[in-house]
Short mmCIF file of C-alpha atoms and ligand atoms in Angstrom, two decimals:
data_model
loop_
_atom_site.label_atom_id
_atom_site.label_comp_id
_atom_site.label_asym_id
_atom_site.label_seq_id
_atom_site.Cartn_x
_atom_site.Cartn_y
_atom_site.Cartn_z
CA UNK N 1 23.02 0.78 26.78
CA UNK N 2 21.62 0.36 30.28
CA UNK N 3 17.94 -0.25 30.57
CA UNK N 4 15.52 -1.07 33.34
CA UNK N 5 13.81 -4.43 33.12
CA UNK N 6 10.47 -4.64 31.41
CA UNK N 7 7.88 -7.38 31.56
CA UNK N 8 4.81 -8.21 29.46
CA UNK N 9 2.56 -11.05 28.46
CA UNK N 10 3.66 -11.95 24.92
CA UNK N 11 0.58 -14.03 24.14
CA UNK N 12 -3.14 -13.25 24.14
CA UNK N 13 -4.68 -12.78 27.63
CA UNK N 14 -7.20 -15.57 27.15
CA UNK N 15 -7.42 -19.14 28.35
CA UNK N 16 -5.18 -21.17 26.07
CA UNK N 17 -2.75 -24.09 26.08
CA UNK N 18 0.28 -22.00 26.98
CA UNK N 19 1.22 -18.40 27.73
CA UNK N 20 4.53 -16.59 27.53
CA UNK N 21 5.69 -13.95 29.98
CA UNK N 22 8.61 -12.05 28.60
CA UNK N 23 11.28 -10.10 30.53
CA UNK N 24 14.04 -7.96 29.06
CA UNK N 25 16.66 -5.75 30.69
CA UNK N 26 19.71 -5.70 32.88
CA UNK N 27 18.01 -7.46 35.79
CA UNK N 28 15.94 -9.94 33.81
CA UNK N 29 18.02 -12.93 34.92
CA UNK N 30 18.09 -11.90 38.59
CA UNK N 31 14.36 -11.19 38.68
CA UNK N 32 13.49 -14.46 36.97
CA UNK N 33 15.80 -16.37 39.31
CA UNK N 34 13.82 -15.10 42.29
CA UNK N 35 10.67 -16.84 41.14
CA UNK N 36 12.11 -19.81 39.28
CA UNK N 37 13.22 -22.98 41.06
CA UNK N 38 16.64 -22.74 39.42
CA UNK N 39 19.11 -19.86 39.41
CA UNK N 40 19.72 -18.33 36.01
CA UNK N 41 23.10 -16.73 35.65
CA UNK N 42 24.94 -15.01 32.87
CA UNK N 43 27.57 -17.71 32.87
CA UNK N 44 25.05 -20.13 31.49
CA UNK N 45 24.65 -19.97 27.78
CA UNK N 46 21.34 -19.32 25.99
CA UNK N 47 19.20 -22.27 26.92
CA UNK N 48 15.97 -23.92 27.91
CA UNK N 49 15.30 -24.80 31.54
CA UNK N 50 12.51 -26.84 33.05
CA UNK N 51 11.34 -26.08 36.58
CA UNK N 52 8.73 -24.47 38.82
CA UNK N 53 7.53 -20.97 39.56
CA UNK N 54 7.59 -20.50 43.31
CA UNK N 55 5.98 -17.44 44.86
CA UNK N 56 5.71 -17.05 48.65
CA UNK N 57 6.96 -20.62 49.04
CA UNK N 58 4.11 -21.91 46.96
CA UNK N 59 4.49 -23.74 43.68
CA UNK N 60 2.43 -21.73 41.23
CA UNK N 61 3.13 -23.57 37.99
CA UNK N 62 5.36 -26.00 36.18
CA UNK N 63 7.15 -24.03 33.46
CA UNK N 64 9.77 -23.97 30.75
CA UNK N 65 12.07 -20.96 30.83
CA UNK N 66 13.99 -19.75 27.81
CA UNK N 67 17.09 -17.73 28.60
CA UNK N 68 18.83 -15.42 26.16
CA UNK N 69 22.01 -13.78 27.33
CA UNK N 70 22.87 -10.29 25.97
CA UNK N 71 23.60 -9.53 23.22
CA UNK N 72 22.22 -12.78 21.81
CA UNK N 73 18.54 -11.98 22.20
CA UNK N 74 15.85 -10.22 20.22
CA UNK N 75 16.25 -6.99 22.24
CA UNK N 76 20.00 -7.32 22.56
CA UNK N 77 19.56 -7.41 26.36
CA UNK N 78 19.27 -10.24 28.83
CA UNK N 79 15.91 -11.80 28.11
CA UNK N 80 13.85 -14.46 29.82
CA UNK N 81 10.70 -16.01 28.45
CA UNK N 82 8.62 -17.99 30.90
CA UNK N 83 6.29 -20.45 29.18
CA UNK N 84 3.57 -21.22 31.69
CA UNK N 85 0.20 -22.93 31.46
CA UNK N 86 -2.36 -20.86 29.57
CA UNK N 87 -4.22 -19.42 32.51
CA UNK N 88 -4.51 -15.65 32.74
CA UNK N 89 -4.49 -16.05 36.51
CA UNK N 90 -1.11 -17.80 36.54
CA UNK N 91 0.41 -15.39 34.04
CA UNK N 92 -0.80 -12.45 36.12
CA UNK N 93 0.72 -13.85 39.31
CA UNK N 94 4.05 -14.32 37.53
CA UNK N 95 3.93 -10.75 36.14
CA UNK N 96 2.96 -9.31 39.54
CA UNK N 97 5.87 -11.13 41.19
CA UNK N 98 8.35 -9.75 38.62
CA UNK N 99 6.96 -6.27 39.24
CA UNK N 100 7.44 -6.74 42.98
CA UNK N 101 11.07 -7.75 42.29
CA UNK N 102 11.81 -4.60 40.30
CA UNK N 103 10.53 -5.07 36.76
CA UNK N 104 8.04 -2.64 35.24
CA UNK N 105 5.24 -3.16 32.74
CA UNK N 106 6.41 -2.74 29.18
CA UNK N 107 4.67 -0.17 27.02
CA UNK N 108 3.28 -1.09 23.60
CA UNK N 109 6.06 -2.04 21.20
CA UNK N 110 8.77 -1.54 23.84
CA UNK N 111 10.54 -4.87 23.20
CA UNK N 112 10.90 -3.96 19.53
CA UNK N 113 11.96 -0.42 20.36
CA UNK N 114 14.69 -1.83 22.62
CA UNK N 115 15.88 -4.05 19.79
CA UNK N 116 16.11 -0.85 17.73
CA UNK N 117 17.81 1.23 20.45
CA UNK N 118 20.31 -1.57 21.01
CA UNK N 119 20.98 -1.58 17.27
CA UNK N 120 19.79 -5.13 16.78
CA UNK N 121 17.51 -3.86 14.04
CA UNK N 122 17.08 -0.55 12.20
CA UNK N 123 13.89 1.47 12.08
CA UNK N 124 12.67 -0.09 8.83
CA UNK N 125 13.06 -3.56 10.38
CA UNK N 126 11.24 -2.42 13.54
CA UNK N 127 8.33 -1.20 11.41
CA UNK N 128 8.29 -4.60 9.71
CA UNK N 129 7.47 -6.34 13.00
CA UNK N 130 4.20 -4.46 13.14
CA UNK N 131 3.53 -5.24 9.50
CA UNK N 132 4.03 -8.98 10.10
CA UNK N 133 1.50 -8.93 12.92
CA UNK N 134 -1.03 -6.93 10.90
CA UNK N 135 -0.59 -8.76 7.57
CA UNK N 136 -3.83 -10.21 6.25
CA UNK N 137 -2.48 -11.96 3.17
CA UNK N 138 0.42 -14.36 2.59
CA UNK N 139 1.80 -11.83 0.11
CA UNK N 140 1.89 -8.92 2.56
CA UNK N 141 3.31 -11.17 5.24
CA UNK N 142 6.09 -12.18 2.88
CA UNK N 143 6.95 -8.54 2.12
CA UNK N 144 7.05 -7.71 5.83
CA UNK N 145 9.34 -10.65 6.46
CA UNK N 146 11.78 -9.39 3.80
CA UNK N 147 11.82 -6.01 5.55
CA UNK N 148 12.43 -7.64 8.93
CA UNK N 149 15.42 -9.48 7.47
CA UNK N 150 16.88 -6.13 6.47
CA UNK N 151 16.27 -6.56 2.74
CA UNK N 152 14.32 -3.28 2.45
CA UNK N 153 16.95 -1.34 4.38
CA UNK N 154 19.61 -2.66 2.00
CA UNK N 155 17.84 -0.89 -0.87
CA UNK N 156 18.90 2.58 0.26
CA UNK N 157 22.29 1.82 1.69
CA UNK N 158 24.08 1.92 -1.71
CA UNK N 159 22.47 5.32 -2.35
CA UNK N 160 23.93 6.61 0.84
CA UNK N 161 27.34 5.54 -0.29
CA UNK N 162 26.89 7.13 -3.71
CA UNK N 163 25.85 10.43 -2.12
CA UNK N 164 28.75 10.29 0.31
CA UNK N 165 31.10 9.78 -2.66
CA UNK N 166 29.99 13.00 -4.39
CA UNK N 167 29.84 15.01 -1.15
CA UNK N 168 33.35 13.83 -0.27
CA UNK N 169 34.65 14.99 -3.60
CA UNK N 170 32.96 18.38 -3.30
CA UNK N 171 34.01 18.92 0.29
CA UNK N 172 37.62 18.05 -0.35
CA UNK N 173 37.65 20.49 -3.26
CA UNK N 174 36.19 23.20 -1.03
CA UNK N 175 38.49 22.58 1.93
CA UNK N 176 41.73 21.70 0.17
CA UNK N 177 41.76 23.46 -3.19
CA UNK N 178 45.53 23.75 -3.01
CA UNK N 179 46.15 20.00 -3.24
CA UNK N 180 46.91 19.07 -6.75
CA UNK N 181 46.53 15.33 -6.44
CA UNK N 182 42.88 15.58 -5.51
CA UNK N 183 40.36 14.82 -8.22
CA UNK N 184 38.95 18.17 -9.34
CA UNK N 185 35.20 18.41 -8.95
CA UNK N 186 33.47 18.42 -12.27
CA UNK N 187 29.92 19.69 -12.66
CA UNK N 188 29.17 17.18 -15.39
CA UNK N 189 30.06 14.41 -12.99
CA UNK N 190 27.76 15.81 -10.27
CA UNK N 191 24.90 16.00 -12.77
CA UNK N 192 25.52 12.48 -13.99
CA UNK N 193 25.61 11.10 -10.45
CA UNK N 194 22.50 12.98 -9.32
CA UNK N 195 20.69 11.63 -12.36
CA UNK N 196 21.69 8.07 -11.50
CA UNK N 197 20.53 8.50 -7.90
CA UNK N 198 17.29 10.16 -9.04
CA UNK N 199 16.49 7.22 -11.34
CA UNK N 200 17.15 4.73 -8.58
CA UNK N 201 14.90 6.70 -6.23
CA UNK N 202 12.08 6.81 -8.77
CA UNK N 203 12.32 3.05 -9.07
CA UNK N 204 12.28 2.61 -5.29
CA UNK N 205 9.27 4.93 -4.98
CA UNK N 206 7.36 2.98 -7.64
CA UNK N 207 8.23 -0.36 -6.05
CA UNK N 208 7.32 1.02 -2.63
CA UNK N 209 3.97 2.19 -3.95
CA UNK N 210 3.29 -1.30 -5.29
CA UNK N 211 4.43 -2.84 -2.01
CA UNK N 212 2.10 -0.49 -0.12
CA UNK N 213 -0.84 -1.70 -2.21
CA UNK N 214 0.07 -5.35 -1.58
CA UNK N 215 0.42 -4.59 2.11
CA UNK N 216 -2.54 -2.32 2.74
CA UNK N 217 -4.92 -3.03 -0.11
CA UNK N 218 -7.02 -0.63 -2.12
CA UNK N 219 -10.12 1.34 -1.14
CA UNK N 220 -12.49 0.85 -4.02
CA UNK N 221 -15.78 2.75 -4.33
CA UNK N 222 -18.61 1.48 -6.53
CA UNK N 223 -20.41 4.56 -7.79
CA UNK N 224 -23.30 5.21 -10.20
CA UNK N 225 -26.85 6.43 -10.54
CA UNK N 226 -29.62 4.28 -8.96
CA UNK N 227 -30.41 0.85 -10.34
CA UNK N 228 -27.37 0.38 -12.56
CA UNK N 229 -26.32 -2.72 -10.59
CA UNK N 230 -23.80 -1.41 -8.05
CA UNK N 231 -24.96 -3.70 -5.25
CA UNK N 232 -25.16 -6.64 -7.66
CA UNK N 233 -21.53 -5.91 -8.59
CA UNK N 234 -20.45 -5.81 -4.95
CA UNK N 235 -22.12 -9.18 -4.39
CA UNK N 236 -20.53 -10.65 -7.51
CA UNK N 237 -17.08 -9.43 -6.43
CA UNK N 238 -17.32 -10.74 -2.87
CA UNK N 239 -19.19 -13.89 -4.02
CA UNK N 240 -21.83 -13.41 -1.36
CA UNK N 241 -25.37 -11.93 -1.27
CA UNK N 242 -24.40 -9.19 1.14
CA UNK N 243 -26.04 -6.06 -0.26
CA UNK N 244 -29.79 -5.92 -0.88
CA UNK N 245 -30.66 -5.95 -4.59
CA UNK N 246 -34.11 -5.06 -5.93
CA UNK N 247 -35.51 -3.76 -9.17
CA UNK N 248 -36.44 -0.51 -7.37
CA UNK N 249 -34.18 2.51 -7.78
CA UNK N 250 -32.87 3.81 -4.48
CA UNK N 251 -32.50 0.44 -2.74
CA UNK N 252 -29.12 1.10 -1.16
CA UNK N 253 -29.20 3.91 1.37
CA UNK N 254 -26.07 3.28 3.42
CA UNK N 255 -22.58 2.16 2.52
CA UNK N 256 -22.18 -1.63 2.28
CA UNK N 257 -18.61 -2.86 2.69
CA UNK N 258 -16.83 -6.04 1.72
CA UNK N 259 -13.23 -7.20 1.42
CA UNK N 260 -11.81 -9.53 -1.19
CA UNK N 261 -8.36 -10.81 -2.00
CA UNK N 262 -7.70 -10.27 -5.68
CA UNK N 263 -4.39 -11.83 -6.74
CA UNK N 264 -2.93 -11.19 -3.31
CA UNK N 265 -4.21 -7.59 -3.13
CA UNK N 266 -6.95 -6.82 -0.62
CA UNK N 267 -9.74 -4.74 -2.12
CA UNK N 268 -11.81 -2.87 0.45
CA UNK N 269 -15.05 -2.48 -1.47
CA UNK N 270 -17.67 0.18 -0.77
CA UNK N 271 -21.10 -0.17 -2.40
CA UNK N 272 -22.84 3.19 -2.28
CA UNK N 273 -26.26 4.78 -2.63
CA UNK N 274 -27.13 5.71 -6.23
CA UNK N 275 -26.33 9.37 -6.90
CA UNK N 276 -29.18 11.36 -8.43
CA UNK N 277 -31.18 14.58 -8.07
CA UNK N 278 -34.30 15.25 -6.00
CA UNK N 279 -33.86 12.45 -3.53
CA UNK N 280 -35.84 12.08 -0.34
CA UNK N 281 -34.19 13.03 2.95
CA UNK N 282 -32.79 9.56 3.68
CA UNK N 283 -31.40 9.22 0.18
CA UNK N 284 -29.87 12.65 0.48
CA UNK N 285 -27.82 11.49 3.48
CA UNK N 286 -26.87 8.33 1.57
CA UNK N 287 -25.71 10.38 -1.42
CA UNK N 288 -23.57 12.58 0.81
CA UNK N 289 -21.93 9.41 2.07
CA UNK N 290 -21.40 8.21 -1.50
CA UNK N 291 -19.56 11.44 -2.32
CA UNK N 292 -17.41 11.13 0.80
CA UNK N 293 -16.56 7.56 -0.22
CA UNK N 294 -15.37 8.82 -3.60
CA UNK N 295 -12.96 11.17 -1.81
CA UNK N 296 -11.26 8.47 0.24
CA UNK N 297 -11.21 5.89 -2.55
CA UNK N 298 -7.96 4.87 -4.27
CA UNK N 299 -10.03 3.66 -7.19
CA UNK N 300 -13.59 4.43 -8.26
CA UNK N 301 -15.65 2.12 -10.39
CA UNK N 302 -18.29 4.13 -12.20
CA UNK N 303 -21.11 1.81 -13.18
CA UNK N 304 -23.18 2.72 -16.24
CA UNK N 305 -26.18 0.82 -17.60
CA UNK N 306 -25.32 -0.78 -20.95
CA UNK N 307 -28.98 -1.08 -21.88
CA UNK N 308 -29.66 2.68 -21.93
CA UNK N 309 -28.02 5.81 -23.24
CA UNK N 310 -25.90 7.93 -20.92
CA UNK N 311 -28.10 10.34 -19.00
CA UNK N 312 -27.49 13.70 -17.40
CA UNK N 313 -27.10 11.91 -14.04
CA UNK N 314 -24.37 9.68 -15.47
CA UNK N 315 -22.61 12.74 -16.85
CA UNK N 316 -22.59 14.43 -13.47
CA UNK N 317 -21.14 11.30 -11.86
CA UNK N 318 -18.48 11.12 -14.55
CA UNK N 319 -17.68 14.75 -13.81
CA UNK N 320 -17.31 14.37 -10.04
CA UNK N 321 -15.06 11.33 -10.43
CA UNK N 322 -12.94 12.82 -13.20
CA UNK N 323 -9.93 13.59 -10.98
CA UNK N 324 -9.90 10.13 -9.42
CA UNK N 325 -8.25 6.98 -10.65
CA UNK N 326 -11.28 5.26 -12.10
CA UNK N 327 -12.68 2.50 -14.25
CA UNK N 328 -15.89 3.03 -16.20
CA UNK N 329 -17.89 -0.17 -16.66
CA UNK N 330 -21.04 -0.90 -18.60
CA UNK N 331 -23.14 -3.32 -16.61
CA UNK N 332 -26.05 -5.53 -17.74
CA UNK N 333 -24.10 -6.62 -20.79
CA UNK N 334 -26.14 -9.83 -20.79
CA UNK N 335 -29.22 -7.95 -22.03
CA UNK N 336 -27.65 -5.12 -23.98
CA UNK N 337 -27.78 -5.39 -27.75
CA UNK N 338 -25.21 -2.81 -28.77
CA UNK N 339 -21.62 -2.78 -27.61
CA UNK N 340 -19.19 0.04 -28.31
CA UNK N 341 -15.61 -0.84 -29.07
CA UNK N 342 -13.04 -0.04 -26.39
CA UNK N 343 -15.54 -0.09 -23.52
CA UNK N 344 -15.57 -2.46 -20.58
CA UNK N 345 -18.70 -4.64 -20.43
CA UNK N 346 -19.71 -6.83 -17.50
CA UNK N 347 -22.75 -8.56 -16.14
CA UNK N 348 -23.05 -8.42 -12.38
CA UNK N 349 -26.19 -10.59 -12.60
CA UNK N 350 -24.48 -13.49 -14.36
CA UNK N 351 -21.25 -12.80 -12.45
CA UNK N 352 -19.37 -12.22 -15.67
CA UNK N 353 -16.90 -9.71 -14.22
CA UNK N 354 -13.46 -11.11 -15.12
CA UNK N 355 -12.72 -8.20 -17.49
CA UNK N 356 -13.23 -5.75 -14.60
CA UNK N 357 -11.05 -7.77 -12.22
CA UNK N 358 -8.26 -7.85 -14.81
CA UNK N 359 -8.58 -4.08 -15.31
CA UNK N 360 -8.34 -3.45 -11.54
CA UNK N 361 -5.07 -5.35 -11.40
CA UNK N 362 -3.78 -3.64 -14.53
CA UNK N 363 -4.60 -0.10 -13.41
CA UNK N 364 -2.42 -0.43 -10.29
CA UNK N 365 0.45 -1.75 -12.37
CA UNK N 366 1.42 -4.42 -9.89
CA UNK N 367 3.97 -6.66 -11.49
CA UNK N 368 4.56 -10.19 -10.35
CA UNK N 369 7.99 -9.33 -8.99
CA UNK N 370 6.40 -6.96 -6.45
CA UNK N 371 5.04 -9.89 -4.49
CA UNK N 372 8.48 -11.18 -3.67
CA UNK N 373 10.60 -8.04 -3.87
CA UNK N 374 11.55 -6.09 -0.75
CA UNK N 375 10.31 -2.50 -0.75
CA UNK N 376 10.14 0.61 1.39
CA UNK N 377 6.41 0.77 1.43
CA UNK N 378 4.86 2.56 4.36
CA UNK N 379 3.79 6.22 4.32
CA UNK N 380 6.81 7.33 6.38
CA UNK N 381 9.30 5.50 4.16
CA UNK N 382 7.68 6.64 0.93
CA UNK N 383 7.43 10.23 2.19
CA UNK N 384 11.15 10.23 3.03
CA UNK N 385 12.08 8.68 -0.33
CA UNK N 386 10.25 11.55 -2.03
CA UNK N 387 12.04 14.11 0.17
CA UNK N 388 15.41 12.50 -0.61
CA UNK N 389 14.63 12.69 -4.30
CA UNK N 390 13.62 16.31 -3.91
CA UNK N 391 16.98 17.19 -2.30
CA UNK N 392 18.83 15.36 -5.06
CA UNK N 393 16.91 17.28 -7.70
CA UNK N 394 17.67 20.57 -5.94
CA UNK N 395 21.36 19.66 -6.01
CA UNK N 396 21.12 18.90 -9.72
CA UNK N 397 19.30 22.15 -10.52
CA UNK N 398 21.80 24.15 -8.49
CA UNK N 399 24.68 22.47 -10.31
CA UNK N 400 23.12 23.30 -13.67
CA UNK N 401 22.55 26.89 -12.62
CA UNK N 402 26.14 27.33 -11.55
CA UNK N 403 25.53 27.59 -7.81
CA UNK N 404 28.50 27.46 -5.43
CA UNK N 405 29.85 24.10 -4.35
CA UNK N 406 28.75 24.82 -0.78
CA UNK N 407 25.14 25.16 -1.84
CA UNK N 408 25.23 21.96 -3.92
CA UNK N 409 26.86 20.06 -1.10
CA UNK N 410 24.23 21.25 1.39
CA UNK N 411 21.39 19.66 -0.64
CA UNK N 412 23.30 16.43 -1.08
CA UNK N 413 24.06 16.31 2.64
CA UNK N 414 20.37 16.85 3.30
CA UNK N 415 19.61 13.80 1.12
CA UNK N 416 22.21 11.79 3.02
CA UNK N 417 20.75 12.86 6.32
CA UNK N 418 17.23 11.90 5.17
CA UNK N 419 18.42 8.39 4.29
CA UNK N 420 19.86 8.09 7.80
CA UNK N 421 16.50 9.20 9.12
CA UNK N 422 14.76 6.62 6.98
CA UNK N 423 16.87 3.92 8.56
CA UNK N 424 16.52 5.50 12.00
CA UNK N 425 20.23 5.92 12.39
CA UNK N 426 21.53 8.31 14.96
CA UNK N 427 22.71 11.76 13.96
CA UNK N 428 26.27 10.98 14.99
CA UNK N 429 26.64 8.54 12.10
CA UNK N 430 26.85 11.78 10.20
CA UNK N 431 28.33 12.51 6.86
CA UNK N 432 31.53 14.15 8.09
CA UNK N 433 32.62 10.86 9.66
CA UNK N 434 31.77 9.12 6.38
CA UNK N 435 33.79 11.60 4.34
CA UNK N 436 36.92 11.41 6.41
CA UNK N 437 36.76 7.67 6.55
CA UNK N 438 37.46 7.77 2.81
CA UNK N 439 40.07 10.45 2.54
CA UNK N 440 43.44 10.61 4.01
CA UNK N 441 43.77 14.32 3.52
CA UNK N 442 46.78 16.30 4.71
CA UNK N 443 49.22 13.45 4.43
N1 GTP O 501 -29.85 -8.20 -16.57
C1 GTP O 501 -29.13 -7.68 -15.60
N2 GTP O 501 -29.70 -7.14 -14.56
C2 GTP O 501 -28.93 -6.63 -13.57
C3 GTP O 501 -27.52 -6.70 -13.64
N3 GTP O 501 -27.02 -6.13 -12.54
C4 GTP O 501 -28.05 -5.73 -11.78
N4 GTP O 501 -29.22 -6.03 -12.41
C5 GTP O 501 -30.56 -5.78 -11.93
O1 GTP O 501 -30.73 -4.38 -11.80
C6 GTP O 501 -31.56 -4.09 -10.68
C7 GTP O 501 -30.85 -3.14 -9.77
O2 GTP O 501 -29.72 -3.80 -9.22
P1 GTP O 501 -28.93 -3.25 -7.96
O3 GTP O 501 -27.73 -4.06 -7.82
O4 GTP O 501 -29.86 -3.18 -6.79
O5 GTP O 501 -28.60 -1.78 -8.43
P2 GTP O 501 -27.98 -0.59 -7.62
O6 GTP O 501 -27.14 0.20 -8.56
O7 GTP O 501 -27.32 -1.09 -6.41
O8 GTP O 501 -29.24 0.26 -7.23
P3 GTP O 501 -29.46 1.31 -6.03
O9 GTP O 501 -29.01 0.67 -4.77
O10 GTP O 501 -30.88 1.57 -6.06
O11 GTP O 501 -28.65 2.53 -6.38
C8 GTP O 501 -31.87 -5.43 -10.02
O12 GTP O 501 -33.12 -5.86 -10.50
C9 GTP O 501 -30.80 -6.33 -10.54
O13 GTP O 501 -31.14 -7.70 -10.60
C10 GTP O 501 -26.94 -7.30 -14.80
O14 GTP O 501 -25.73 -7.43 -14.96
N5 GTP O 501 -27.78 -7.76 -15.74
MG1 MG O 502 -27.63 -0.71 -4.44
#
C-alpha cells in the first residue's frame, strides 16, 4: 500500500532526558535524510546511526537515528525514529522541518492503524496496543501483551475453519448434487458441528468476560441506610481514612470514590449517601446520586447493621438492588451478639473484612488461569462473539426445523463473516475463496 509520510512525537511533550520523533511512510527515509547529517537509503539495512540534525545550516542537536526499512518495521512501511535530547523546543523544530519537507502530522493512533492496514497486525492486536498503554495492573498489562502477540486472535481462527468446513460441505451439495463422490450433507452432522462451535463460543465469551474484568475492573457501589458503616467499609477496603465517618446518621452527602487492587482486579469503589425517607434537601440530592450509582454498578454491596433487626428502610434498599449482582453484608459484627447462619458478617471498624473480599472475588468467578490466558475481552470483541454465537444457533434451529440448505448456509456464512469482522479482515478474504481452496470440484 502507498501512504503519505506521517510524523509525531512518540514521547511525552515535557522536558525529559530524551525524546523520540517518529516518521513512517514512503518518503520517511528521504525526509529524514534532509535533516540528518548522513543520508539514509533503502539499501542500508535496519540500523542505528549517530549524527546531527542540521536545519538551515545550523546544528540543532546531536541525535541517534533508528532506521527500519519496509516491511521490517512496526507499521510495515519505511520508518525513522529520531532520538533527540528531551527538549520540547528541539523536538518541535525537528517536526516542523519534516513537515516542511513533505511529512504531515499523524492523527491519534495512526501508526498503529498503518500497522493494521499494512497487515502487520490484525484488529484485535491493534486494540491491544491501546490496552497496553492504558493498563493499570500487571495482570491487565499481561493480558494485553498476549493479545498483541496474536494469542487472542488465534482463539477464533480454528472456529473460522470449522465453519468453513460445514459451509463448504453444504455449498458443494447445493451446487453439485449430481456428483456422487461428494460427501452427502447430513443434518445430524450440521447439528453436531454447530453444537461444538456453540460450546467453544460460550467458553470464549466467559473467558472474555473474565478478561474484561481483569482489564477494566469492577464498579462497586456501597449501599445502605444511614449509619450502617458504609464509609467505614470504604475506608477499610482502601486502607485509608478517606471518607468522613461520624456517629451521626446522614454524614455522607456526596459520592466518595476509591480504587483498590484486589487480587489483580481493580475495584472502583463508590461510597454513597445513606438511603432513607424524609431527608433534607441536600440529602435528597445525595440519595438520588446513590440510586444512580446503583444503576451503573457491576456489583452492589448492601450493608446492613448486624446489631439491629432489619427495618423497612433496609427492605426498600434490598428491593431496589434486587436485580443487581449484589452481596449483602452484616456490619458491626464486633458488637453484635447474635449471628445467623449463612450470612456474611464483617466489622468495618476493626477492619475485619476478609470474608467480604473473598466473596467479591468468588462472585465474579475469576479463575487463576484468567490472569495468564489470552481472551477476547473488550466490548466490541465480546459483542461480536455473542453475534457469532447467535448466527450459529440460528443455523442449528433452522437445521432442526428442516429449513433449506441455502437458509442454513446463510446463517453459517454470517457467522464466518462476523469472525472476519472481529479480526478486522477485509471482505475479500471471503468465504467463497475459502470454500474453493478446499475443493477441487468439476475435475
Ligand atoms: N462497632 C462498630 N461500629 C462501626 C462499624 N462500622 C461503622 N461503625 C460506626 O458506625 C457509625 C457510622 O459509621 P459510618 O461509616 O459513618 O456509616 P455510614 O453508613 O457511612 O453513614 P452515613 O454516611 O450517615 O450514611 C460510626 O460511629 C462508626 O464508627 C463496625 O464495624 N463496628
Ligand atoms: Mg457515610
